[in-house]
mmCIF file with all atom_site columns, C-alpha atoms in Angstrom:
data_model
loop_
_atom_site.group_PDB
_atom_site.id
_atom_site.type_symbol
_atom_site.label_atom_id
_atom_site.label_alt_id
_atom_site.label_comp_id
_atom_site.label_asym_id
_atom_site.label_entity_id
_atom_site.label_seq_id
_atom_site.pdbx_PDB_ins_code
_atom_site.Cartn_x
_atom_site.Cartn_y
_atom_site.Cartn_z
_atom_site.occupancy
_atom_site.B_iso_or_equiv
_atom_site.pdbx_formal_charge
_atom_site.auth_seq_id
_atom_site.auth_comp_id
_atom_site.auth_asym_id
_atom_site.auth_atom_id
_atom_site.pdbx_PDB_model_num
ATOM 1   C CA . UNK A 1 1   ? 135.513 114.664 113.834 1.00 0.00 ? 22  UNK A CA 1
ATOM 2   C CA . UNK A 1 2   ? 132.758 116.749 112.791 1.00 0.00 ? 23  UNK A CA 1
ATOM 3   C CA . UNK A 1 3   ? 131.119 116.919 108.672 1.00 0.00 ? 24  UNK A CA 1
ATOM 4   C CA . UNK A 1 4   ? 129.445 119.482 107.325 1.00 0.00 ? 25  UNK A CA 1
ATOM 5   C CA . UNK A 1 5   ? 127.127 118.509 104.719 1.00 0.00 ? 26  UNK A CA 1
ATOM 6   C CA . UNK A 1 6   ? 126.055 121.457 102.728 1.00 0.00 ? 27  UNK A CA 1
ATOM 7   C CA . UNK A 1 7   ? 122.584 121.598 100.233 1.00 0.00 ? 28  UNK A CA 1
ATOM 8   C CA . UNK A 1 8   ? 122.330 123.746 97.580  1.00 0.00 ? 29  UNK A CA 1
ATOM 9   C CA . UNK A 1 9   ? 118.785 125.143 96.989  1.00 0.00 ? 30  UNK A CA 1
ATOM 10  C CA . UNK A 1 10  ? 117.394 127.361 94.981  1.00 0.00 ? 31  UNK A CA 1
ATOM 11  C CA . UNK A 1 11  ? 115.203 130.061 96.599  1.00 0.00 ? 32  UNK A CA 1
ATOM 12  C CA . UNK A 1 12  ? 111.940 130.257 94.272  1.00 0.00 ? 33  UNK A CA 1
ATOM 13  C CA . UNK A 1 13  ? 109.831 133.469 94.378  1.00 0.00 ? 34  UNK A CA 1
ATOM 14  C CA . UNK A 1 14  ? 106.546 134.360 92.926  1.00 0.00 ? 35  UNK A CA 1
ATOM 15  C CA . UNK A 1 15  ? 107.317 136.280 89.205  1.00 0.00 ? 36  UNK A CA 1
ATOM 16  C CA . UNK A 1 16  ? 104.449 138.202 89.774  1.00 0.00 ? 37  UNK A CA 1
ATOM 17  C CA . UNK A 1 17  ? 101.503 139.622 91.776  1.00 0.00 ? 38  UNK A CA 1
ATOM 18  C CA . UNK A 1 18  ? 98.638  137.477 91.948  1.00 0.00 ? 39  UNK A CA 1
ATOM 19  C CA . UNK A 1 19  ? 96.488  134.971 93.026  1.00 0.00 ? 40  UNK A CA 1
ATOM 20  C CA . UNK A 1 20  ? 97.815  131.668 93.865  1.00 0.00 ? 41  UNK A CA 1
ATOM 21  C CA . UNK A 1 21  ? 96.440  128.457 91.619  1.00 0.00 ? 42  UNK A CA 1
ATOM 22  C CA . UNK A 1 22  ? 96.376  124.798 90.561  1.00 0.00 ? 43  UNK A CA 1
ATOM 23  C CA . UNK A 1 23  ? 99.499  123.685 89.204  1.00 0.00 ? 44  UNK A CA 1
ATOM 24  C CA . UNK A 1 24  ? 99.118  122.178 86.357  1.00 0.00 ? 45  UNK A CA 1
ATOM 25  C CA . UNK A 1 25  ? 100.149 118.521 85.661  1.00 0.00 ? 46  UNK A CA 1
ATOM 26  C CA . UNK A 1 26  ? 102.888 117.210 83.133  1.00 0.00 ? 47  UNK A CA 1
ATOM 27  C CA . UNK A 1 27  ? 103.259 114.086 81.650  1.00 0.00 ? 48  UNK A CA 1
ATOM 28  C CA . UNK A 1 28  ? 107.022 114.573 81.631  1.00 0.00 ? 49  UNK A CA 1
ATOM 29  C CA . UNK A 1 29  ? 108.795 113.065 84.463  1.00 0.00 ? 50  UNK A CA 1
ATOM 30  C CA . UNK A 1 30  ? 111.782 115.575 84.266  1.00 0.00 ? 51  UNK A CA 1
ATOM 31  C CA . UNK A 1 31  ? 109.747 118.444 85.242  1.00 0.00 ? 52  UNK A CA 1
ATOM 32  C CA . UNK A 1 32  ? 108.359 118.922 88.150  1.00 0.00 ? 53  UNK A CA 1
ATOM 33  C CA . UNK A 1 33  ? 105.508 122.375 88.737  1.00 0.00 ? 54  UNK A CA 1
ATOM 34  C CA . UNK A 1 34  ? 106.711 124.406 92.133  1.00 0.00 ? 55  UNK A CA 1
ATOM 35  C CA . UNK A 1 35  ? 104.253 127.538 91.835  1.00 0.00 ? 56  UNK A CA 1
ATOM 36  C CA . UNK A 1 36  ? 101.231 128.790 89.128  1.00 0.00 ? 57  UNK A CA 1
ATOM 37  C CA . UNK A 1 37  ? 99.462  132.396 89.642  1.00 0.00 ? 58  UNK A CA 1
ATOM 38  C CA . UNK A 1 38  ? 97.419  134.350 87.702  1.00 0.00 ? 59  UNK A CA 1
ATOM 39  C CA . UNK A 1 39  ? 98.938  137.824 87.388  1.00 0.00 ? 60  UNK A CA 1
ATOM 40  C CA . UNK A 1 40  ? 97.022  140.645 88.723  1.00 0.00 ? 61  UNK A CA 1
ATOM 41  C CA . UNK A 1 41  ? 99.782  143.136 87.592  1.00 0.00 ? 62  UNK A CA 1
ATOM 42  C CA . UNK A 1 42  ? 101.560 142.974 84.412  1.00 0.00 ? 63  UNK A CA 1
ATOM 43  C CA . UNK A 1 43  ? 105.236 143.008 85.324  1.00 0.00 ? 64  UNK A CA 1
ATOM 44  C CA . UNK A 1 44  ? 107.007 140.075 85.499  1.00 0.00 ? 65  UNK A CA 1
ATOM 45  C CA . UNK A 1 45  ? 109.935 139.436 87.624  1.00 0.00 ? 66  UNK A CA 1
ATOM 46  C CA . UNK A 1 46  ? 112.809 137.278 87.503  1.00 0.00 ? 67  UNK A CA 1
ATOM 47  C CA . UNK A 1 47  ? 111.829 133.840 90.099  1.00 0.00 ? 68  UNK A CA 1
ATOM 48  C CA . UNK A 1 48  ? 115.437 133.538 91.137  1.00 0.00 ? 69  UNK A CA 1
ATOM 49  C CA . UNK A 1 49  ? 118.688 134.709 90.785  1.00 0.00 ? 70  UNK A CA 1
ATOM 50  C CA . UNK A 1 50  ? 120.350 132.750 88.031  1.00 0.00 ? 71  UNK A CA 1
ATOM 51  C CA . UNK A 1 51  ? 121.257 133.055 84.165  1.00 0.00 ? 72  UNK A CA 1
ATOM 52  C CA . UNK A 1 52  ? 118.434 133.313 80.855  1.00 0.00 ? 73  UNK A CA 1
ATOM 53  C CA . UNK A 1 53  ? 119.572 130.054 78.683  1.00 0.00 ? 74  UNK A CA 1
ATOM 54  C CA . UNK A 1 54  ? 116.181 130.223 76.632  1.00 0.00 ? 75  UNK A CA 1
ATOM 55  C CA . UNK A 1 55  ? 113.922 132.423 75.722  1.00 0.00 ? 76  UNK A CA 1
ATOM 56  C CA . UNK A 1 56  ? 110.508 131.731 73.785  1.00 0.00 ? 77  UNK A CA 1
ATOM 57  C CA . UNK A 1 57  ? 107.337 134.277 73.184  1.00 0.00 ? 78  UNK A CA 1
ATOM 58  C CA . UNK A 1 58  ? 106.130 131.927 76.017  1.00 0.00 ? 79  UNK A CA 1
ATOM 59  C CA . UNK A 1 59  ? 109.168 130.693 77.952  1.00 0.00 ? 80  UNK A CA 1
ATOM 60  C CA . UNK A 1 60  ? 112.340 131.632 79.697  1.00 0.00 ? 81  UNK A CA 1
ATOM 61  C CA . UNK A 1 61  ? 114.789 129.234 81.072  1.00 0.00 ? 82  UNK A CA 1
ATOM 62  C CA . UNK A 1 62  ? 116.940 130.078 83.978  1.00 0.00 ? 83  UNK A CA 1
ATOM 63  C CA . UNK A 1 63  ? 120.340 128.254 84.798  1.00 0.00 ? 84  UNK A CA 1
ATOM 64  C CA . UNK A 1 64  ? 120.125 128.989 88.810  1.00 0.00 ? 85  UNK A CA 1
ATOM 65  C CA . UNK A 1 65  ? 123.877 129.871 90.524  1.00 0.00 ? 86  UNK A CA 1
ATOM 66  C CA . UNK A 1 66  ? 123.782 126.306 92.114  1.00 0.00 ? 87  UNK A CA 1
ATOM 67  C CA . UNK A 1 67  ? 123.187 124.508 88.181  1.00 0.00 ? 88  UNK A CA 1
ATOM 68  C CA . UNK A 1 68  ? 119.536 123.543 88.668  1.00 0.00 ? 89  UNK A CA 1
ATOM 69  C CA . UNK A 1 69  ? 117.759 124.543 85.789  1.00 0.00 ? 90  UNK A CA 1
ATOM 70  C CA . UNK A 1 70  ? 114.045 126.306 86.142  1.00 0.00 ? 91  UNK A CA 1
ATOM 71  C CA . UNK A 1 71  ? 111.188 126.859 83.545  1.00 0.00 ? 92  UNK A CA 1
ATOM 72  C CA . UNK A 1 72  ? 108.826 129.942 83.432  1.00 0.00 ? 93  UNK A CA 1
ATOM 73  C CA . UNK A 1 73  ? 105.889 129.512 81.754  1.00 0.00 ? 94  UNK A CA 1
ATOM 74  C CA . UNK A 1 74  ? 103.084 131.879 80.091  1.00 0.00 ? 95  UNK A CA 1
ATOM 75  C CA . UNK A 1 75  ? 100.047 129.568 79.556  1.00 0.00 ? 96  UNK A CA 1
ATOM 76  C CA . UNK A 1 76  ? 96.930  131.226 77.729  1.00 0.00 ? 97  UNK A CA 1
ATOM 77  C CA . UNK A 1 77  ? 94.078  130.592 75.508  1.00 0.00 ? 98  UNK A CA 1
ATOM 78  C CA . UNK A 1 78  ? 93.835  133.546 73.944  1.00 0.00 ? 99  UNK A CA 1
ATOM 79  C CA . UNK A 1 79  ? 96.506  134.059 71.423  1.00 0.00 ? 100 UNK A CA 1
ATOM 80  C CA . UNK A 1 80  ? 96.266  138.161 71.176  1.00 0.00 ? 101 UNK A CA 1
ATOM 81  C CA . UNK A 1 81  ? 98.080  137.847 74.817  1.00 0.00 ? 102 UNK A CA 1
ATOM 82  C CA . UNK A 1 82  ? 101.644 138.454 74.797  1.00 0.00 ? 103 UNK A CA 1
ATOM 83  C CA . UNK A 1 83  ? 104.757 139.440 76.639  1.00 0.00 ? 104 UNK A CA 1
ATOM 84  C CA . UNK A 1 84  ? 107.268 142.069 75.684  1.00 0.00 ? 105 UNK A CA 1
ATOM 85  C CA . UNK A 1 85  ? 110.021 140.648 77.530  1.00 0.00 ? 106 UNK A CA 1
ATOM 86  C CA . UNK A 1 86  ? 113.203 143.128 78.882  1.00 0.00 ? 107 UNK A CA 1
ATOM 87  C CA . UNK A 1 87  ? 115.567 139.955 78.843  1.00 0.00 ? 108 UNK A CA 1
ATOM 88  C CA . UNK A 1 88  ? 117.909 138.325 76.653  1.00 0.00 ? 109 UNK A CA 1
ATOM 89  C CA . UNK A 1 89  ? 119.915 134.965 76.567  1.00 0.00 ? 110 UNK A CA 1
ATOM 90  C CA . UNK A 1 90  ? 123.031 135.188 78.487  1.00 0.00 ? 111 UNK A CA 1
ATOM 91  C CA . UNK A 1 91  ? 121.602 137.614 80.873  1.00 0.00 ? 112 UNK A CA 1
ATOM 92  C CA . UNK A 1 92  ? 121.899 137.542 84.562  1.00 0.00 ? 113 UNK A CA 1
ATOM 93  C CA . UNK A 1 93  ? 119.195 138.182 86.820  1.00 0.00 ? 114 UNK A CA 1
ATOM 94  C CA . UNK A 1 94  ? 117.720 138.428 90.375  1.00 0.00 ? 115 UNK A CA 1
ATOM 95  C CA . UNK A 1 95  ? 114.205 138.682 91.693  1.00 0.00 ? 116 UNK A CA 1
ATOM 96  C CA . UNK A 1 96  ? 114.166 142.390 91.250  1.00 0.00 ? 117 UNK A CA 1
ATOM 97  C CA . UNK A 1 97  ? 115.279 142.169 87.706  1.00 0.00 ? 118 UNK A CA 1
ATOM 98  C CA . UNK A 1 98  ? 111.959 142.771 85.536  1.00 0.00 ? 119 UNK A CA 1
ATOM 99  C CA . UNK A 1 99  ? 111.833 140.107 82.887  1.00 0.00 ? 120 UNK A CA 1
ATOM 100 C CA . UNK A 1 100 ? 108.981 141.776 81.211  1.00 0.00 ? 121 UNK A CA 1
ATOM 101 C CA . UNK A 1 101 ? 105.491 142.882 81.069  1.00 0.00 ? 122 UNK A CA 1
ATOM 102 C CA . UNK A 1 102 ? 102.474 141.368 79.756  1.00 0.00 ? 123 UNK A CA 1
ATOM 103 C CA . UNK A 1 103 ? 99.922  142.531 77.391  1.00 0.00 ? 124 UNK A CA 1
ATOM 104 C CA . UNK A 1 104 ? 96.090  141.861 77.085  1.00 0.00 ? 125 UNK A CA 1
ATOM 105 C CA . UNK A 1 105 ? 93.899  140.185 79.350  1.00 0.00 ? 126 UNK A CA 1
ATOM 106 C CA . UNK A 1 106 ? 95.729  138.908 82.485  1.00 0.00 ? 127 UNK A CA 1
ATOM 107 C CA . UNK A 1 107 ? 92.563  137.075 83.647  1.00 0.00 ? 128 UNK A CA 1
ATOM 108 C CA . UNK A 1 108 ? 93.265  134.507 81.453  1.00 0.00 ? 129 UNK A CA 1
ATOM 109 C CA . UNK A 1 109 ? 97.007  134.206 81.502  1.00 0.00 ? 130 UNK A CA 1
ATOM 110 C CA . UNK A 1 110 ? 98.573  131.434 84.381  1.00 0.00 ? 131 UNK A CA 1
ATOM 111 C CA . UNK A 1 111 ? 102.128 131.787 84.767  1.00 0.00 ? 132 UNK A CA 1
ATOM 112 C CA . UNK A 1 112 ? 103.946 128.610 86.012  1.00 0.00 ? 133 UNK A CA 1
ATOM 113 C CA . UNK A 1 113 ? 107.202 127.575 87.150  1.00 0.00 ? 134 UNK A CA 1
ATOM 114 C CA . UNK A 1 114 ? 108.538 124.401 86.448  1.00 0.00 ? 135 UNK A CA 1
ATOM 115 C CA . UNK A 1 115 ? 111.931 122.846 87.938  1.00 0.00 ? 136 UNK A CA 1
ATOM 116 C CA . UNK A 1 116 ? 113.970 120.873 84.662  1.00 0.00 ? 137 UNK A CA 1
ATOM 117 C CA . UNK A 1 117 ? 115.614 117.773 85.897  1.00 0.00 ? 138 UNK A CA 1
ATOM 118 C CA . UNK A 1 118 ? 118.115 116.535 83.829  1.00 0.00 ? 139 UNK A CA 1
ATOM 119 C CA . UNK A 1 119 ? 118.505 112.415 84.007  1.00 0.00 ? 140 UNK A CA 1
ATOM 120 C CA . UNK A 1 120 ? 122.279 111.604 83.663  1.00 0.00 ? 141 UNK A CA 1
ATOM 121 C CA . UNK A 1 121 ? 124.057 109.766 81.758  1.00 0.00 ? 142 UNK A CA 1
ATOM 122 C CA . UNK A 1 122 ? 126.054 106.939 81.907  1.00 0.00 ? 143 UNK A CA 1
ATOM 123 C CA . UNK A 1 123 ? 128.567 105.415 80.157  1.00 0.00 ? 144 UNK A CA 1
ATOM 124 C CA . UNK A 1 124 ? 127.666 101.716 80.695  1.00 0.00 ? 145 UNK A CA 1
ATOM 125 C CA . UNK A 1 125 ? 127.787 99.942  77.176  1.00 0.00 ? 146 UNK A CA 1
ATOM 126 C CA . UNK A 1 126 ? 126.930 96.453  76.611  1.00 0.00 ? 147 UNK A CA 1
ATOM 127 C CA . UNK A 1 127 ? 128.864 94.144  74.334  1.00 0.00 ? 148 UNK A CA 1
ATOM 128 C CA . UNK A 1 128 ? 127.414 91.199  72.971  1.00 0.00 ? 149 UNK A CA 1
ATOM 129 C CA . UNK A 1 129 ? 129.184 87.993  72.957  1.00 0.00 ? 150 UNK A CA 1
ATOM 130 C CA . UNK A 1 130 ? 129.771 85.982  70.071  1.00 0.00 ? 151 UNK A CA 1
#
């Protein structure tokens, strides 16, 4: 008898043109960094294919087709930096949808990706004994 185990996993791609850098740490153990680069073009494009479920003047969350859920994030100083982002919530995309373009100085922007794990829940409940 013969099983197949199958893995879903999501295919990650770089958002944007660039050069590769640090990922930066979190303090929250539910996210974990997979990729930062500073752009070197301004278009942005979608890391995955997958759904938007949030969307933030700095974020967008992706629902990936396997349920994983994936963080893209626009870190920079310099608050005159900005995205005009193509997207909305509820929209599907691919990596050759274009999410959106950024505006200002892209030496100082880092884009990171972050994968969102979600801790389960469980429905153990403790009674107390009188």
């Amino acid at each position: 008898m013969w099983f197949l185990r199958h893995h879903d996993q999501t295919r990650v791609q770089a958002p944007v043109v660039g050069i590769y850098q640090t990922i930066p740490t979190v303090a929250n153990p539910q996210r974990m960094g997979l990729l930062a680069m500073q752009p070197t073009d301004a278009v942005i494009n979608a890391p995955l294919d997958g759904d938007i479920i949030s969307l933030s003047s700095s974020r967008v969350s992706f629902k990936a087709l396997n349920g994983q859920r994936f963080e893209l994030r626009i870190d920079t100083p310099d608050y005159q930096n900005s995205c005009d982002w193509q997207v909305r919530i509820g929209d599907s995309v691919s990596p050759l949808t274009i999410l959106g373009t950024l505006n200002g100085n892209l030496a100082s922007i880092i884009i990171s990706i972050y994968r969102i794990d979600s801790i389960p829940a469980t429905n153990l409940v403790t009674a107390a004994n009188d």
